Amino acid sequence: MKQQVALVTGGASGIGRALAQALTSRGHVVVVADVDGIAARTTAAELSETAAGAGGATGITLDVTDRPAFRDAVDQVVATHGRLDLLFNNAGIGVGGLVDELDDEHWDRCLAVNLHGVVHGVQAAVPAMTRQGSGHIVNTASMAGLMTTPMMLPYTTSKHAVVALSRALRSELKPVGVGVTAVCPAFIATPLLDNLNPGMAPTAATSGVRQLAATLQPRGLPGPEPLADAVLHGVAKNKPLVVFPREQWAVVAAQRWLPTVVHAAVDQQVRRYRARRAG
Ligand code: NAD
């Protein structure tokens, strides 16, 4: 693949960092964008040291909830590098708890970052990619964007919306040569799991998410690096959806064809959560 210019939001940690690393190791040019600008610049410097070929990374501060700032960031990438080939709308936060535990801030911040952040990225990148007649937008959703996922209503709402947005946007942009992929990972071992409801009121889910992850994925959680490889493979093949790990497709199929079985298991998780909260 010829050298690409990529912008990765939430690129200073976890899945975003792994995506940026996978891109620089293939010789691409990467802009690591994160609300934590210091971490973005540190990450970029580290990735540049090991980058292949003429690729490399630079770090910028970007809060994806800031629409004008996202437009400026994309304009800056195009002004500096002449184009934007790949946009990874990856920044996100985890928010968990039962509906009666969640306050306005849980809802507003989760939708602002996980949904509106993606919308802002799409609005910023589409004009440049349409002008180019090429490009690819990759939106990090979640298995919670495909499955019935109680105990994290704002999160599952935001991720279902990202999947829907990605599918419809893909149809719209196909005629102009721009691809769109939604990424739906199961639980991945990243700092997000230890930082649920960041800066917001804790809930019983704040400390229970690792336990839930271990119950749902008893063989352990994959790291972000194999996910990043799967995402880049999916982009190269212009896949509409990347589900990771692949065996999670069986879970998606079960929800469709055996809904009563899936819902019985989901209801049991809610009963356990309520019991833990009460005790
Ligand atoms: P992470 O916490 O390791 O990294 C998220 C990064 O996003 C951090 O660097 C953070 O500073 C940045 N960020 C947060 N708010 C931001 C904002 N407003 N603007 C810009 N950057 C911001 O988390 P992760 O696990 O790598 O998550 C990345 C994406 O993957 C998220 O969209 C998340 O919902 C999704 N996801 C994660 C998992 C998982 O189990 N870890 C599973 C499915 C989907």
Short mmCIF file of N, CA and C and ligand atoms in Angstrom, two decimals, residues 10 12-16 34-36 62-65 90-93 113-114 140-142 155 159 185-188 190-193, ligand 1:
data_model
loop_
_atom_site.label_atom_id
_atom_site.label_comp_id
_atom_site.label_asym_id
_atom_site.label_seq_id
_atom_site.Cartn_x
_atom_site.Cartn_y
_atom_site.Cartn_z
N GLY A 10 -7.93 9.98 20.10
CA GLY A 10 -7.70 9.10 21.24
C GLY A 10 -6.46 8.26 21.01
N ALA A 12 -3.43 8.49 22.09
CA ALA A 12 -2.36 8.43 23.10
C ALA A 12 -2.45 7.22 24.00
N SER A 13 -3.47 6.39 23.83
CA SER A 13 -3.64 5.26 24.77
C SER A 13 -4.37 4.11 24.07
N GLY A 14 -4.22 2.94 24.63
CA GLY A 14 -5.04 1.78 24.26
C GLY A 14 -5.13 1.49 22.77
N ILE A 15 -6.36 1.41 22.29
CA ILE A 15 -6.60 1.01 20.89
C ILE A 15 -6.07 2.07 19.93
N GLY A 16 -6.24 3.35 20.26
CA GLY A 16 -5.76 4.41 19.38
C GLY A 16 -4.25 4.38 19.24
N ASP A 34 -5.19 13.77 20.71
CA ASP A 34 -5.78 13.33 21.98
C ASP A 34 -6.10 14.56 22.83
N VAL A 35 -7.13 14.43 23.67
CA VAL A 35 -7.45 15.52 24.61
C VAL A 35 -6.29 15.73 25.56
N ASP A 36 -5.53 14.68 25.82
CA ASP A 36 -4.29 14.78 26.59
C ASP A 36 -3.14 15.03 25.60
N LEU A 62 -6.34 17.57 20.80
CA LEU A 62 -7.66 17.70 20.18
C LEU A 62 -8.71 17.09 21.10
N ASP A 63 -9.68 17.92 21.49
CA ASP A 63 -10.86 17.43 22.20
C ASP A 63 -11.94 17.22 21.13
N VAL A 64 -12.34 15.97 20.91
CA VAL A 64 -13.26 15.68 19.80
C VAL A 64 -14.65 16.28 20.02
N THR A 65 -14.95 16.71 21.25
CA THR A 65 -16.25 17.34 21.49
C THR A 65 -16.28 18.79 20.97
N ASN A 90 -11.68 7.35 16.99
CA ASN A 90 -11.48 6.29 17.98
C ASN A 90 -11.67 6.75 19.42
N ALA A 91 -11.51 8.06 19.68
CA ALA A 91 -11.59 8.55 21.07
C ALA A 91 -12.91 8.14 21.70
N GLY A 92 -12.85 7.68 22.93
CA GLY A 92 -14.09 7.30 23.60
C GLY A 92 -13.86 7.13 25.09
N ILE A 93 -14.97 7.18 25.84
CA ILE A 93 -14.90 6.94 27.28
C ILE A 93 -15.91 5.84 27.63
N VAL A 113 -18.69 12.69 23.79
CA VAL A 113 -17.40 12.15 23.31
C VAL A 113 -17.64 11.02 22.29
N ASN A 114 -18.44 10.03 22.69
CA ASN A 114 -18.53 8.80 21.88
C ASN A 114 -19.37 8.96 20.62
N THR A 140 -14.57 3.73 15.68
CA THR A 140 -14.53 2.69 16.71
C THR A 140 -15.85 2.69 17.46
N ALA A 141 -16.65 1.65 17.24
CA ALA A 141 -17.88 1.45 18.01
C ALA A 141 -17.54 0.44 19.10
N SER A 142 -18.28 -0.67 19.15
CA SER A 142 -18.07 -1.67 20.21
C SER A 142 -19.04 -2.82 19.95
N TYR A 155 -23.46 4.36 27.07
CA TYR A 155 -22.40 3.79 26.22
C TYR A 155 -23.01 3.00 25.06
N LYS A 159 -22.83 3.76 21.04
CA LYS A 159 -22.15 2.83 20.12
C LYS A 159 -23.12 2.27 19.06
N PRO A 185 -15.18 -4.01 18.77
CA PRO A 185 -14.41 -4.93 19.61
C PRO A 185 -15.23 -5.38 20.82
N ALA A 186 -14.94 -6.61 21.28
CA ALA A 186 -15.38 -7.04 22.61
C ALA A 186 -14.46 -6.35 23.62
N PHE A 187 -14.48 -6.80 24.89
CA PHE A 187 -13.58 -6.18 25.87
C PHE A 187 -12.12 -6.36 25.43
N ILE A 188 -11.37 -5.28 25.50
CA ILE A 188 -9.95 -5.27 25.14
C ILE A 188 -9.18 -4.76 26.36
N THR A 190 -7.26 -2.50 27.95
CA THR A 190 -6.72 -1.13 27.83
C THR A 190 -7.04 -0.38 29.14
N PRO A 191 -6.46 0.80 29.33
CA PRO A 191 -6.74 1.58 30.55
C PRO A 191 -8.21 1.95 30.72
N LEU A 192 -8.99 1.92 29.64
CA LEU A 192 -10.42 2.30 29.74
C LEU A 192 -11.15 1.51 30.82
N LEU A 193 -10.79 0.22 30.96
CA LEU A 193 -11.52 -0.64 31.90
C LEU A 193 -11.26 -0.24 33.35
P1 NAD B 1 -8.30 4.30 26.47
O1 NAD B 1 -8.89 4.93 27.68
O2 NAD B 1 -7.12 3.43 26.61
O3 NAD B 1 -7.97 5.41 25.38
C1 NAD B 1 -8.90 6.41 25.05
C2 NAD B 1 -8.14 7.66 24.65
O4 NAD B 1 -9.12 8.63 24.24
C3 NAD B 1 -7.33 8.29 25.80
O5 NAD B 1 -6.03 8.60 25.37
C4 NAD B 1 -8.12 9.55 26.14
O6 NAD B 1 -7.30 10.61 26.61
C5 NAD B 1 -8.74 9.88 24.79
N1 NAD B 1 -9.92 10.73 24.91
C6 NAD B 1 -10.91 10.68 25.84
N2 NAD B 1 -11.79 11.68 25.64
C7 NAD B 1 -11.34 12.38 24.57
C8 NAD B 1 -11.80 13.54 23.88
N3 NAD B 1 -12.89 14.20 24.30
N4 NAD B 1 -11.12 13.96 22.80
C9 NAD B 1 -9.99 13.32 22.41
N5 NAD B 1 -9.48 12.25 23.04
C10 NAD B 1 -10.16 11.78 24.09
O7 NAD B 1 -9.53 3.50 25.80
P2 NAD B 1 -9.58 2.41 24.63
O8 NAD B 1 -10.03 1.15 25.25
O9 NAD B 1 -8.36 2.44 23.81
O10 NAD B 1 -10.82 2.99 23.81
C11 NAD B 1 -10.72 3.45 22.48
C12 NAD B 1 -12.07 3.26 21.82
O11 NAD B 1 -12.39 1.87 21.80
C13 NAD B 1 -13.22 3.94 22.54
O12 NAD B 1 -14.10 4.52 21.58
C14 NAD B 1 -13.90 2.81 23.27
O13 NAD B 1 -15.27 3.07 23.52
C15 NAD B 1 -13.71 1.68 22.27
N6 NAD B 1 -13.82 0.33 22.82
C16 NAD B 1 -13.02 -0.08 23.87
C17 NAD B 1 -13.16 -1.37 24.36
C18 NAD B 1 -12.34 -1.89 25.52
O14 NAD B 1 -12.72 -2.92 26.12
N7 NAD B 1 -11.23 -1.27 25.86
C19 NAD B 1 -14.10 -2.24 23.79
C20 NAD B 1 -14.89 -1.78 22.74
C21 NAD B 1 -14.73 -0.50 22.25
#
